[in-house]
Tab-separated table of N, CA and C in Angstrom:
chain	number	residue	atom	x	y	z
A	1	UNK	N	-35.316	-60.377	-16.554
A	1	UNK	CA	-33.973	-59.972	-16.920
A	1	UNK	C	-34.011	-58.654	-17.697
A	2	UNK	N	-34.661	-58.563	-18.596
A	2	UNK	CA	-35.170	-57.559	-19.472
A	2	UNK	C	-35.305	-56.559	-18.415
A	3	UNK	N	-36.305	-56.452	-17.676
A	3	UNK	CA	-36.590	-55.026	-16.665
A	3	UNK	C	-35.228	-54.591	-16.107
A	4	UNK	N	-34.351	-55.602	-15.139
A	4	UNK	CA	-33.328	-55.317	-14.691
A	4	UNK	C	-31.953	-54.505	-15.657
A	5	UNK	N	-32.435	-54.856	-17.063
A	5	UNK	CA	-31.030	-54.214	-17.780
A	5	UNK	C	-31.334	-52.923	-18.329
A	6	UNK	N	-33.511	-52.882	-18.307
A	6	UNK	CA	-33.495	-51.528	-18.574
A	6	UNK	C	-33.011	-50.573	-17.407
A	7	UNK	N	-33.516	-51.127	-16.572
A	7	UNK	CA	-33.104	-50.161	-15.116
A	7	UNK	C	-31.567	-49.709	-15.232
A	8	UNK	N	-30.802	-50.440	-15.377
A	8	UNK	CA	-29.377	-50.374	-15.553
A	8	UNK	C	-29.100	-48.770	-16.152
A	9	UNK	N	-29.504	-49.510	-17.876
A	9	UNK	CA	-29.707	-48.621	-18.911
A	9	UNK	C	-30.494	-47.284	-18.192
A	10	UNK	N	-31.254	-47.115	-17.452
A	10	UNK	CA	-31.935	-45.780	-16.851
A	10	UNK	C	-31.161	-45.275	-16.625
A	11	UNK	N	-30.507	-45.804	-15.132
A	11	UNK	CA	-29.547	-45.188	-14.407
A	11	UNK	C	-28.322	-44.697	-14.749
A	12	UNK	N	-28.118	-45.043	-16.083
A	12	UNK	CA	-26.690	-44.876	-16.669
A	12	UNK	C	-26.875	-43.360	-17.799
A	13	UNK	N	-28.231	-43.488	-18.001
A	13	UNK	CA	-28.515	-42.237	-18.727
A	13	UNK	C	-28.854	-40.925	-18.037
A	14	UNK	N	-29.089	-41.183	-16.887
A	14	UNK	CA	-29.264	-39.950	-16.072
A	14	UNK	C	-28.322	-38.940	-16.009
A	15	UNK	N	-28.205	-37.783	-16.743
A	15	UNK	CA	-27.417	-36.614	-16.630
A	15	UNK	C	-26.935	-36.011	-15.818
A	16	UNK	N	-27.852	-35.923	-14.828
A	16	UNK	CA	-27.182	-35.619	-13.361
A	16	UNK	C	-27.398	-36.192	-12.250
A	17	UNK	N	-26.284	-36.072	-11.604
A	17	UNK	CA	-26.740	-36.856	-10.352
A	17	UNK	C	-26.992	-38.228	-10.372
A	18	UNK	N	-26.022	-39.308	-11.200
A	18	UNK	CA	-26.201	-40.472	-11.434
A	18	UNK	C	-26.013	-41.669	-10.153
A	19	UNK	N	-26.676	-42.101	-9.945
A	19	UNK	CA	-27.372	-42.587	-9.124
A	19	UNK	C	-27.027	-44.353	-8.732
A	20	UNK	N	-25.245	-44.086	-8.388
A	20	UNK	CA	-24.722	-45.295	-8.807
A	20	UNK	C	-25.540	-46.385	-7.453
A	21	UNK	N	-25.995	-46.174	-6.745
A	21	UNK	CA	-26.257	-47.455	-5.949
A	21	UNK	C	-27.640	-47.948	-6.553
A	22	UNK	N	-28.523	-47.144	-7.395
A	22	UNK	CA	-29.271	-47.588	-8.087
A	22	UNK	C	-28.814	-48.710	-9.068
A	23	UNK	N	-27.215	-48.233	-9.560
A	23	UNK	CA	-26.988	-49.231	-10.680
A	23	UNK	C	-26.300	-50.676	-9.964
A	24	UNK	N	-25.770	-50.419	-9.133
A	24	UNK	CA	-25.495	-51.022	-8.422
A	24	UNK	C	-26.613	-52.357	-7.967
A	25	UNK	N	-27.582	-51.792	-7.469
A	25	UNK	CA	-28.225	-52.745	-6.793
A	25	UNK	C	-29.197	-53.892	-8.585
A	26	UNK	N	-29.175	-52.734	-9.581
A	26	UNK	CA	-30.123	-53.794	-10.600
A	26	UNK	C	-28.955	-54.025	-10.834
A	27	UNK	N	-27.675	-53.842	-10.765
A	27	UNK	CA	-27.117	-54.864	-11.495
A	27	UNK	C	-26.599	-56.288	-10.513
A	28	UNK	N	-27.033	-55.763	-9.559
A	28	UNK	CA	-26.797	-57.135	-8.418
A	28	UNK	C	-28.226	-57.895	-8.383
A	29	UNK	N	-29.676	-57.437	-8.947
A	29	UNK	CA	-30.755	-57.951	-9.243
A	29	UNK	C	-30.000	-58.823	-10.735
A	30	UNK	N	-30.114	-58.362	-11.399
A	30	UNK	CA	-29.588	-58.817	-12.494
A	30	UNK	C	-28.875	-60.001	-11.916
A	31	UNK	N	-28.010	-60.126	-11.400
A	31	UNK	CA	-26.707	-60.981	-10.831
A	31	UNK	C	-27.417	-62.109	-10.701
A	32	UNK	N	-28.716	-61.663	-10.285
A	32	UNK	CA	-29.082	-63.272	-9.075
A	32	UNK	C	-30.516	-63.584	-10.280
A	33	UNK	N	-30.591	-63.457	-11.178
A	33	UNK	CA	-31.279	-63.828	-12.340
A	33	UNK	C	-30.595	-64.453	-12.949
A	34	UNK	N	-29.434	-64.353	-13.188
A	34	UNK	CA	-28.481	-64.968	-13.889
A	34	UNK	C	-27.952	-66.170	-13.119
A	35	UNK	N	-27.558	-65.667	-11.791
A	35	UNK	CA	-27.431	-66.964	-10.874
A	35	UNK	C	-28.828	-68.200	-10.856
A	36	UNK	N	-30.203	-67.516	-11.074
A	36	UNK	CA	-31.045	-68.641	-10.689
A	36	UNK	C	-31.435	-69.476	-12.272
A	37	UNK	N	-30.901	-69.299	-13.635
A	37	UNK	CA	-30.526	-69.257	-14.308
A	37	UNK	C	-29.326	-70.573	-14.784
A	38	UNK	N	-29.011	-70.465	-13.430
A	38	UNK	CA	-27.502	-71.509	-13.624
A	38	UNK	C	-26.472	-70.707	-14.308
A	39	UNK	N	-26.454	-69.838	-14.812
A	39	UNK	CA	-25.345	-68.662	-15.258
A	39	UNK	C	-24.191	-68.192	-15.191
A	40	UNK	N	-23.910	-69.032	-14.029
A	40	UNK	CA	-22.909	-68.401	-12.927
A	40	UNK	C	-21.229	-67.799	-13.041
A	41	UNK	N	-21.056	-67.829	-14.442
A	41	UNK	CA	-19.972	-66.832	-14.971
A	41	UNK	C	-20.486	-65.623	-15.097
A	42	UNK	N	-21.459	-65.171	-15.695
A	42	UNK	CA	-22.199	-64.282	-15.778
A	42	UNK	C	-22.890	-63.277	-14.527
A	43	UNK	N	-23.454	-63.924	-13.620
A	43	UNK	CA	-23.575	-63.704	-12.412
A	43	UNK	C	-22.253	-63.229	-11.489
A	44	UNK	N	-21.082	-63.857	-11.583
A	44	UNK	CA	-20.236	-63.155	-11.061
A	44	UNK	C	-19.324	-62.110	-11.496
A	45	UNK	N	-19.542	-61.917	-13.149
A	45	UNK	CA	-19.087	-60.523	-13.400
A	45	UNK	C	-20.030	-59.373	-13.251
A	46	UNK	N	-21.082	-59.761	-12.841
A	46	UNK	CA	-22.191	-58.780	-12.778
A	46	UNK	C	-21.886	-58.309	-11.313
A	47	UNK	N	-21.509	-59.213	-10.288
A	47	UNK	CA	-21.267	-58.851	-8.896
A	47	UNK	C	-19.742	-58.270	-8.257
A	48	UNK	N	-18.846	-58.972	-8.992
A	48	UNK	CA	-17.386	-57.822	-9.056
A	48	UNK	C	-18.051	-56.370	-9.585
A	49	UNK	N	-18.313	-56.367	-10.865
A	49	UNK	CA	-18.709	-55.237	-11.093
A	49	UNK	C	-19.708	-54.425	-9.856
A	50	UNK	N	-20.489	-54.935	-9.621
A	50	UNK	CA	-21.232	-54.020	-8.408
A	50	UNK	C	-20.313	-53.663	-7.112
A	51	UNK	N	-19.514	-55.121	-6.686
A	51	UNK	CA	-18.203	-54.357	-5.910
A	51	UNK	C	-18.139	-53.509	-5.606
A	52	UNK	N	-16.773	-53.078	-7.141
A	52	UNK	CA	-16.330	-51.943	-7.684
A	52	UNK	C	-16.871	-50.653	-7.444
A	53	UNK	N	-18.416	-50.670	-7.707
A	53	UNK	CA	-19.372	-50.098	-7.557
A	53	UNK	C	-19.283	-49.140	-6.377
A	54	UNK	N	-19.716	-50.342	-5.261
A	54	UNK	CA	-19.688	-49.896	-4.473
A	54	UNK	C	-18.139	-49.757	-3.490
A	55	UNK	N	-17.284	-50.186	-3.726
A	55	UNK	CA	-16.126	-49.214	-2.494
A	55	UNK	C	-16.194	-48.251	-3.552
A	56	UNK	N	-16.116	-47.653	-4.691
A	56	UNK	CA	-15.972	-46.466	-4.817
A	56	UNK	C	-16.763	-45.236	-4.126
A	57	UNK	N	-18.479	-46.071	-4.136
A	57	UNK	CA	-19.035	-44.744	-3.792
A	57	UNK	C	-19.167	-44.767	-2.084
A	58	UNK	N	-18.714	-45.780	-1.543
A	58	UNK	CA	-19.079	-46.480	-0.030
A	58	UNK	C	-17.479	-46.280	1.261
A	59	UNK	N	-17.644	-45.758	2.079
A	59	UNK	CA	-16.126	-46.033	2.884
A	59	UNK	C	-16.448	-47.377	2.623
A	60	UNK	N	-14.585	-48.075	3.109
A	60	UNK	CA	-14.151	-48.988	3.223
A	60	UNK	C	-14.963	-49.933	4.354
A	61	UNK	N	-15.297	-49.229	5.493
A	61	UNK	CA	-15.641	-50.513	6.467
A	61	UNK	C	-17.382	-49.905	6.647
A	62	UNK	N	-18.197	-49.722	5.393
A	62	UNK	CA	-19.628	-49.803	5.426
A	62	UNK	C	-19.863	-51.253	5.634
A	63	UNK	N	-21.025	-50.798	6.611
A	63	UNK	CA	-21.737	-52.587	6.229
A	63	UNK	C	-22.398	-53.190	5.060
A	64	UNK	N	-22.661	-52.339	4.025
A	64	UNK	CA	-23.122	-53.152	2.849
A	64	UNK	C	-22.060	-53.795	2.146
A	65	UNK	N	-20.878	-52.880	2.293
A	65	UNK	CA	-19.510	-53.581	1.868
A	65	UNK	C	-19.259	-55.321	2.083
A	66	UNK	N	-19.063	-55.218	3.409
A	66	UNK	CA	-19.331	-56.409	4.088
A	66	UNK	C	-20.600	-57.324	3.826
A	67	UNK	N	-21.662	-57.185	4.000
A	67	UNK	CA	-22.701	-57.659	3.895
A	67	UNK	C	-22.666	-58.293	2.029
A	68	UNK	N	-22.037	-57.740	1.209
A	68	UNK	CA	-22.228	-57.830	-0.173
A	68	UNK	C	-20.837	-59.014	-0.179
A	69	UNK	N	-19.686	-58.379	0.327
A	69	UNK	CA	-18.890	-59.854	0.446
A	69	UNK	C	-19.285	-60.713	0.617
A	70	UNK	N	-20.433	-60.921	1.758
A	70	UNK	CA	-20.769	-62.478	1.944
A	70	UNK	C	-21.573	-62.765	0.609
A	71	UNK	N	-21.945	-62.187	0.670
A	71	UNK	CA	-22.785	-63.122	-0.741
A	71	UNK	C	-21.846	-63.408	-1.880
A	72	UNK	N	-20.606	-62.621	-2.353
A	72	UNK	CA	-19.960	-62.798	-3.309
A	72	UNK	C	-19.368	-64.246	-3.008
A	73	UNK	N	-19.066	-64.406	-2.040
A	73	UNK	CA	-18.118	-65.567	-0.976
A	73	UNK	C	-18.779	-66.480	-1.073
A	74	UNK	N	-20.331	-66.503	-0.848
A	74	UNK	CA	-21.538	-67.969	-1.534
A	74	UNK	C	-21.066	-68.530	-2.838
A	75	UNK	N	-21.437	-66.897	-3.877
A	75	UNK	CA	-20.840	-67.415	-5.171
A	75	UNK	C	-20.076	-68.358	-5.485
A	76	UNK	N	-18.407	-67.490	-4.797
A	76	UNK	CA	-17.406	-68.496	-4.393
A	76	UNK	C	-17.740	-69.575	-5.003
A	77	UNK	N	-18.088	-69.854	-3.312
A	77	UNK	CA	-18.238	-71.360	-2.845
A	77	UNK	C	-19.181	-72.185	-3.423
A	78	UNK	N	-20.342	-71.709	-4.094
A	78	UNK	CA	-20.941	-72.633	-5.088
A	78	UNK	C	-20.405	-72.876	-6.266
A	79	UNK	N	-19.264	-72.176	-6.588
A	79	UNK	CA	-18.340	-72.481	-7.630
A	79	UNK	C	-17.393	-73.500	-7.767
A	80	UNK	N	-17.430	-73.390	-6.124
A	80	UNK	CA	-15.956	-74.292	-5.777
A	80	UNK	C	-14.513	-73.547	-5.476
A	81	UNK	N	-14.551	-72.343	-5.517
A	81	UNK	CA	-13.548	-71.761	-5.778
A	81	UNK	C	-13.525	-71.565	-4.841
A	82	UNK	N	-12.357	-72.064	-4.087
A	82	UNK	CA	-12.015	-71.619	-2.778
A	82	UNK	C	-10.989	-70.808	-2.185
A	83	UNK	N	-9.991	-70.117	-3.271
A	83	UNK	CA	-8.768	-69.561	-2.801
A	83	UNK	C	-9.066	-67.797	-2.901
């Protein structure tokens, strides 16, 4: 967990050229530490947040877009939350 939040912390200090799918992806590493963890409030603000992340820096119909929904949609559903 520790490695993943320094990485975060890296990427967020970089002056130029910040390197959001870097932050993106440790903070979706992060996500699933927290998920294996049992965490799982935690885990899913870590993964909205990567979202966010990504449609900003991503068109709308990329496939990681998609591809990252499904997993948010597991979350979901191991939550129970179905609406």
């Amino acid at each position: 967990e520790l490695c993943y939040r320094g990485a975060v912390n890296s990427f967020r200090r970089a002056e130029s050229n910040v390197d959001y799918n870097g932050i993106a992806t440790a903070l979706n590493n992060l996500a699933s530490v927290h998920l294996e963890k049992g965490e799982e409030d935690k885990a899913l603000l870590l993964q909205e947040a990567v979202l966010r992340i990504r449609r900003n820096v991503l068109p709308a119909d990329h496939p990681a877009i998609a591809s990252f929904l499904t997993n948010l949609a597991s979350l979901y559903e191991l939550r129970k939350e179905y609406d």
